[in-house]
Amino acid sequence: MPYDKMRAIVTRGHGGPKVLRTEEIERPKARGRKILIEVRAAGVNPVDWRIRRGELRPLSALAPRRVPGRDVAGVVVAVGDEVRGFEVGDRVFAMLDGISGGGYAEYAVVGEDAVALMPRNLSFEEAAAVPLAALTAAQAIRDALREVVRNAPHACDTGQLVRRKVLVNGASGGVGTFAVQFAKISGAEVTAVCSAANAGLVGELGAYHVIDYEEEDFARYEERYDVIFDVVGNRSFGACKGALRSAGVYVTTEPGPRNFLSQLATMPAHKKARIVLVKPSGEELSLLKQLFEVGRLRVILDSVYPLEEAAEAHAHGETGHARGKIVLRVDR
Ligand SMILES: NC(=O)c1ccc[n+]([C@@H]2O[C@H](COP(=O)([O-])OP(=O)(O)OC[C@H]3O[C@@H](n4cnc5c(N)ncnc54)[C@H](OP(=O)(O)O)[C@@H]3O)[C@@H](O)[C@H]2O)c1
């Protein structure tokens, strides 16, 4: 293949998994503060198939030809002349921005701010599973717990340690497996909602209680939580309000109009509704790197597909029952 070309998965319109085709396209270039990564593995996320289906048209309508993919792990092969923190040969992982995407390819270009050195104890496949899902979970749990403390500072004034209770709905998927671990690391008592088949997994990750969503409705449970993190996005703030403690926060991954309205309406209220919109951050990935290296965080890989089988990987993910993360491996 000519030096300036690469293999990539390309979509030229919306549709089913079959619109994901392997093509030979221009290799991107590293300029300014950008880094060129030789991609060894790329993470697969629900946002990839939501864009592919045309559900997020403002994002996907911008480019007639699109390379999906927000997560990559690989080796730095070139840096722009303003890059200071990385050099050729570094093993890195990164989260690409939502408009350009570009992860399902042999090479990807990323701004320096969204890149971090890879955890030394992870494979490329494991590292590619981390950025978008783990940053979503970390940012959602961190911000919600901060808000709980801000809403009820008196709970800390007594000098007694308050054990926070966090519930994660959708605990066995890409975001959920990280959310359970971050809630546990932050010292909370974690309740995980998933199917019975995944109860053992979420228990290993740190859940103290497990609710099987096929048997019980957590929103009608007698327990009250400081944070309800609805990763699946199938429960509204209204449905969860009764299950929140007095200064509790409901946070959802689903940025629909109903949730935006709830967020606005609860600004002055004690119980809050929040939407998490993940932001790329190399700095936060560096913190996660440390947690992996000291054994406080784990990656749960559902499956690894060759890059050319991106359509199969999407079809599998779209069942809605991945156990951890799906990843594409880039063979050379
Ligand atoms: N706003 C943002 O910034 C942002 C960022 C990341 C993700 N998201 C969104 O967050 C959602 C989840 O992402 P993800 O990567 O975690 O997805 P995922 O990996 O595909 O989630 C699959 C998991 O969902 C569980 N699940 C399915 N139905 C359930 C139910 N009714 N109750 C509880 N759990 C259920 C499944 O468990 P079982 O197999 O046990 O059923 C499976 O483990 C997606 O809609 C994604 O678009 C938004």
PDB file of C-alpha atoms in Angstrom, residues 166-330:
ATOM      1  CA  VAL A 166     -24.641   4.638  44.611  1.00  0.00           C
ATOM      2  CA  LEU A 167     -26.858   2.590  42.288  1.00  0.00           C
ATOM      3  CA  VAL A 168     -25.680   1.794  38.753  1.00  0.00           C
ATOM      4  CA  ASN A 169     -28.421   0.745  36.303  1.00  0.00           C
ATOM      5  CA  GLY A 170     -26.782  -1.180  33.441  1.00  0.00           C
ATOM      6  CA  ALA A 171     -23.821  -2.223  35.565  1.00  0.00           C
ATOM      7  CA  SER A 172     -22.482  -5.005  33.325  1.00  0.00           C
ATOM      8  CA  GLY A 173     -21.943  -3.032  30.088  1.00  0.00           C
ATOM      9  CA  GLY A 174     -19.089  -0.855  28.838  1.00  0.00           C
ATOM     10  CA  VAL A 175     -19.798   2.198  31.019  1.00  0.00           C
ATOM     11  CA  GLY A 176     -21.399   0.250  33.873  1.00  0.00           C
ATOM     12  CA  THR A 177     -18.418  -2.028  34.608  1.00  0.00           C
ATOM     13  CA  PHE A 178     -16.274   1.099  35.107  1.00  0.00           C
ATOM     14  CA  ALA A 179     -19.001   2.970  37.027  1.00  0.00           C
ATOM     15  CA  VAL A 180     -19.266   0.186  39.616  1.00  0.00           C
ATOM     16  CA  GLN A 181     -15.477   0.319  40.119  1.00  0.00           C
ATOM     17  CA  PHE A 182     -15.307   4.139  40.415  1.00  0.00           C
ATOM     18  CA  ALA A 183     -18.210   4.237  42.874  1.00  0.00           C
ATOM     19  CA  LYS A 184     -16.456   1.585  44.958  1.00  0.00           C
ATOM     20  CA  ILE A 185     -13.091   3.432  44.779  1.00  0.00           C
ATOM     21  CA  SER A 186     -14.842   6.610  45.967  1.00  0.00           C
ATOM     22  CA  GLY A 187     -15.897   4.750  49.108  1.00  0.00           C
ATOM     23  CA  ALA A 188     -19.585   4.319  48.278  1.00  0.00           C
ATOM     24  CA  GLU A 189     -21.740   1.276  48.922  1.00  0.00           C
ATOM     25  CA  VAL A 190     -22.607   0.119  45.413  1.00  0.00           C
ATOM     26  CA  THR A 191     -25.809  -1.476  44.145  1.00  0.00           C
ATOM     27  CA  ALA A 192     -25.611  -2.895  40.627  1.00  0.00           C
ATOM     28  CA  VAL A 193     -28.623  -3.492  38.385  1.00  0.00           C
ATOM     29  CA  CYS A 194     -28.081  -6.131  35.680  1.00  0.00           C
ATOM     30  CA  SER A 195     -29.369  -9.537  34.588  1.00  0.00           C
ATOM     31  CA  ALA A 196     -28.839 -12.563  36.836  1.00  0.00           C
ATOM     32  CA  ALA A 197     -26.162 -13.908  34.477  1.00  0.00           C
ATOM     33  CA  ASN A 198     -23.903 -10.932  35.302  1.00  0.00           C
ATOM     34  CA  ALA A 199     -24.441 -10.825  39.087  1.00  0.00           C
ATOM     35  CA  GLY A 200     -21.111 -12.572  39.779  1.00  0.00           C
ATOM     36  CA  LEU A 201     -19.178 -10.200  37.519  1.00  0.00           C
ATOM     37  CA  VAL A 202     -20.499  -6.987  39.099  1.00  0.00           C
ATOM     38  CA  GLY A 203     -19.924  -8.462  42.567  1.00  0.00           C
ATOM     39  CA  GLU A 204     -16.253  -9.042  41.664  1.00  0.00           C
ATOM     40  CA  LEU A 205     -16.033  -5.415  40.506  1.00  0.00           C
ATOM     41  CA  GLY A 206     -17.229  -4.109  43.866  1.00  0.00           C
ATOM     42  CA  ALA A 207     -21.032  -4.187  43.989  1.00  0.00           C
ATOM     43  CA  TYR A 208     -22.349  -4.937  47.471  1.00  0.00           C
ATOM     44  CA  HIS A 209     -25.943  -5.524  46.347  1.00  0.00           C
ATOM     45  CA  VAL A 210     -27.163  -6.795  42.979  1.00  0.00           C
ATOM     46  CA  ILE A 211     -30.681  -6.285  41.622  1.00  0.00           C
ATOM     47  CA  ASP A 212     -31.827  -8.452  38.715  1.00  0.00           C
ATOM     48  CA  TYR A 213     -33.837  -6.077  36.504  1.00  0.00           C
ATOM     49  CA  GLU A 214     -35.940  -8.981  35.241  1.00  0.00           C
ATOM     50  CA  GLU A 215     -37.120  -9.760  38.772  1.00  0.00           C
ATOM     51  CA  GLU A 216     -37.268  -6.401  40.547  1.00  0.00           C
ATOM     52  CA  ASP A 217     -37.714  -2.709  39.793  1.00  0.00           C
ATOM     53  CA  PHE A 218     -35.018  -0.769  41.676  1.00  0.00           C
ATOM     54  CA  ALA A 219     -37.104   2.432  41.549  1.00  0.00           C
ATOM     55  CA  ARG A 220     -39.788   0.746  43.685  1.00  0.00           C
ATOM     56  CA  TYR A 221     -37.280  -0.711  46.134  1.00  0.00           C
ATOM     57  CA  GLU A 222     -37.403   0.516  49.726  1.00  0.00           C
ATOM     58  CA  GLU A 223     -33.692   1.486  49.665  1.00  0.00           C
ATOM     59  CA  ARG A 224     -32.721   5.154  49.060  1.00  0.00           C
ATOM     60  CA  TYR A 225     -29.606   6.244  47.158  1.00  0.00           C
ATOM     61  CA  ASP A 226     -27.385   9.333  47.047  1.00  0.00           C
ATOM     62  CA  VAL A 227     -26.663   8.727  43.372  1.00  0.00           C
ATOM     63  CA  ILE A 228     -28.609   6.787  40.771  1.00  0.00           C
ATOM     64  CA  PHE A 229     -26.530   6.467  37.612  1.00  0.00           C
ATOM     65  CA  ASP A 230     -28.839   5.358  34.795  1.00  0.00           C
ATOM     66  CA  VAL A 231     -26.324   4.096  32.255  1.00  0.00           C
ATOM     67  CA  VAL A 232     -28.954   2.262  30.189  1.00  0.00           C
ATOM     68  CA  GLY A 233     -31.019   5.450  29.952  1.00  0.00           C
ATOM     69  CA  ASN A 234     -34.343   3.650  30.327  1.00  0.00           C
ATOM     70  CA  ARG A 235     -35.503   5.255  33.621  1.00  0.00           C
ATOM     71  CA  SER A 236     -36.530   8.891  33.942  1.00  0.00           C
ATOM     72  CA  PHE A 237     -35.734  11.223  36.825  1.00  0.00           C
ATOM     73  CA  GLY A 238     -39.468  11.130  37.668  1.00  0.00           C
ATOM     74  CA  ALA A 239     -39.389   7.344  37.993  1.00  0.00           C
ATOM     75  CA  CYS A 240     -36.246   7.417  40.160  1.00  0.00           C
ATOM     76  CA  LYS A 241     -37.012  10.441  42.334  1.00  0.00           C
ATOM     77  CA  GLY A 242     -38.645   8.421  45.088  1.00  0.00           C
ATOM     78  CA  ALA A 243     -35.571   6.196  45.349  1.00  0.00           C
ATOM     79  CA  LEU A 244     -33.218   9.163  45.936  1.00  0.00           C
ATOM     80  CA  ARG A 245     -32.121  10.384  49.363  1.00  0.00           C
ATOM     81  CA  SER A 246     -33.104  13.995  50.143  1.00  0.00           C
ATOM     82  CA  ALA A 247     -30.040  15.553  48.435  1.00  0.00           C
ATOM     83  CA  GLY A 248     -29.669  12.763  45.900  1.00  0.00           C
ATOM     84  CA  VAL A 249     -28.610  13.075  42.267  1.00  0.00           C
ATOM     85  CA  TYR A 250     -29.972  11.135  39.301  1.00  0.00           C
ATOM     86  CA  VAL A 251     -27.521  11.104  36.401  1.00  0.00           C
ATOM     87  CA  THR A 252     -28.248   9.686  32.970  1.00  0.00           C
ATOM     88  CA  THR A 253     -26.194   9.040  29.829  1.00  0.00           C
ATOM     89  CA  GLU A 254     -29.208   9.852  27.642  1.00  0.00           C
ATOM     90  CA  PRO A 255     -29.262  13.493  26.443  1.00  0.00           C
ATOM     91  CA  GLY A 256     -32.903  13.547  25.272  1.00  0.00           C
ATOM     92  CA  PRO A 257     -35.288  16.532  25.622  1.00  0.00           C
ATOM     93  CA  ARG A 258     -37.059  14.990  28.643  1.00  0.00           C
ATOM     94  CA  ASN A 259     -33.783  14.728  30.552  1.00  0.00           C
ATOM     95  CA  PHE A 260     -32.713  18.264  29.610  1.00  0.00           C
ATOM     96  CA  LEU A 261     -36.043  19.532  30.960  1.00  0.00           C
ATOM     97  CA  SER A 262     -35.561  17.566  34.204  1.00  0.00           C
ATOM     98  CA  GLN A 263     -32.050  19.004  34.537  1.00  0.00           C
ATOM     99  CA  LEU A 264     -33.389  22.546  34.164  1.00  0.00           C
ATOM    100  CA  ALA A 265     -36.413  21.984  36.384  1.00  0.00           C
ATOM    101  CA  THR A 266     -34.325  20.559  39.252  1.00  0.00           C
ATOM    102  CA  MET A 267     -31.756  23.407  39.328  1.00  0.00           C
ATOM    103  CA  PRO A 268     -33.379  24.971  42.429  1.00  0.00           C
ATOM    104  CA  ALA A 269     -34.528  21.633  43.922  1.00  0.00           C
ATOM    105  CA  HIS A 270     -32.789  19.404  46.468  1.00  0.00           C
ATOM    106  CA  LYS A 271     -32.963  16.266  44.356  1.00  0.00           C
ATOM    107  CA  LYS A 272     -31.185  16.905  41.068  1.00  0.00           C
ATOM    108  CA  ALA A 273     -31.325  15.440  37.561  1.00  0.00           C
ATOM    109  CA  ARG A 274     -28.117  15.541  35.549  1.00  0.00           C
ATOM    110  CA  ILE A 275     -26.982  14.431  32.098  1.00  0.00           C
ATOM    111  CA  VAL A 276     -23.400  13.296  31.641  1.00  0.00           C
ATOM    112  CA  LEU A 277     -21.782  14.362  28.344  1.00  0.00           C
ATOM    113  CA  VAL A 278     -18.337  12.811  28.286  1.00  0.00           C
ATOM    114  CA  LYS A 279     -15.357  15.082  27.601  1.00  0.00           C
ATOM    115  CA  PRO A 280     -12.026  13.829  26.233  1.00  0.00           C
ATOM    116  CA  SER A 281      -9.167  14.395  28.683  1.00  0.00           C
ATOM    117  CA  GLY A 282      -5.592  13.137  28.480  1.00  0.00           C
ATOM    118  CA  GLU A 283      -5.062  14.343  32.035  1.00  0.00           C
ATOM    119  CA  GLU A 284      -7.892  12.156  33.362  1.00  0.00           C
ATOM    120  CA  LEU A 285      -6.673   9.199  31.284  1.00  0.00           C
ATOM    121  CA  SER A 286      -3.284   9.592  33.005  1.00  0.00           C
ATOM    122  CA  LEU A 287      -5.024   9.291  36.394  1.00  0.00           C
ATOM    123  CA  LEU A 288      -6.809   6.160  35.187  1.00  0.00           C
ATOM    124  CA  LYS A 289      -3.463   4.759  34.008  1.00  0.00           C
ATOM    125  CA  GLN A 290      -2.233   4.932  37.624  1.00  0.00           C
ATOM    126  CA  LEU A 291      -5.343   3.174  38.929  1.00  0.00           C
ATOM    127  CA  PHE A 292      -4.853   0.337  36.424  1.00  0.00           C
ATOM    128  CA  GLU A 293      -1.179   0.023  37.284  1.00  0.00           C
ATOM    129  CA  VAL A 294      -1.825  -0.331  41.022  1.00  0.00           C
ATOM    130  CA  GLY A 295      -4.576  -2.877  40.350  1.00  0.00           C
ATOM    131  CA  ARG A 296      -7.542  -0.716  41.479  1.00  0.00           C
ATOM    132  CA  LEU A 297      -9.227  -0.789  38.035  1.00  0.00           C
ATOM    133  CA  ARG A 298      -9.915  -3.650  35.622  1.00  0.00           C
ATOM    134  CA  VAL A 299     -11.060  -3.844  32.020  1.00  0.00           C
ATOM    135  CA  ILE A 300     -13.795  -6.339  31.184  1.00  0.00           C
ATOM    136  CA  LEU A 301     -13.545  -7.352  27.524  1.00  0.00           C
ATOM    137  CA  ASP A 302     -16.655  -8.847  25.986  1.00  0.00           C
ATOM    138  CA  SER A 303     -15.025  -9.648  22.623  1.00  0.00           C
ATOM    139  CA  VAL A 304     -12.316  -8.669  20.147  1.00  0.00           C
ATOM    140  CA  TYR A 305     -13.016  -8.594  16.378  1.00  0.00           C
ATOM    141  CA  PRO A 306     -10.586  -7.966  13.500  1.00  0.00           C
ATOM    142  CA  LEU A 307     -10.996  -4.435  12.066  1.00  0.00           C
ATOM    143  CA  GLU A 308     -12.569  -5.831   8.868  1.00  0.00           C
ATOM    144  CA  GLU A 309     -15.360  -7.379  10.979  1.00  0.00           C
ATOM    145  CA  ALA A 310     -16.588  -4.027  12.323  1.00  0.00           C
ATOM    146  CA  ALA A 311     -20.071  -4.828  10.973  1.00  0.00           C
ATOM    147  CA  GLU A 312     -20.208  -8.038  13.048  1.00  0.00           C
ATOM    148  CA  ALA A 313     -18.924  -6.131  16.095  1.00  0.00           C
ATOM    149  CA  HIS A 314     -21.706  -3.544  15.691  1.00  0.00           C
ATOM    150  CA  ALA A 315     -24.391  -6.221  15.217  1.00  0.00           C
ATOM    151  CA  HIS A 316     -23.207  -7.875  18.425  1.00  0.00           C
ATOM    152  CA  GLY A 317     -23.155  -4.597  20.370  1.00  0.00           C
ATOM    153  CA  GLU A 318     -26.587  -3.624  19.116  1.00  0.00           C
ATOM    154  CA  THR A 319     -28.130  -6.597  20.922  1.00  0.00           C
ATOM    155  CA  GLY A 320     -27.707  -4.395  24.030  1.00  0.00           C
ATOM    156  CA  HIS A 321     -26.208  -7.238  26.052  1.00  0.00           C
ATOM    157  CA  ALA A 322     -22.440  -6.844  25.768  1.00  0.00           C
ATOM    158  CA  ARG A 323     -20.646  -7.910  28.944  1.00  0.00           C
ATOM    159  CA  GLY A 324     -18.030  -5.185  29.237  1.00  0.00           C
ATOM    160  CA  LYS A 325     -16.445  -3.766  26.080  1.00  0.00           C
ATOM    161  CA  ILE A 326     -16.225  -4.749  22.420  1.00  0.00           C
ATOM    162  CA  VAL A 327     -12.949  -3.922  20.673  1.00  0.00           C
ATOM    163  CA  LEU A 328     -11.554  -4.057  17.111  1.00  0.00           C
ATOM    164  CA  ARG A 329      -8.028  -5.408  16.612  1.00  0.00           C
ATOM    165  CA  VAL A 330      -5.960  -3.881  13.787  1.00  0.00           C
TER     166      VAL A 330
END
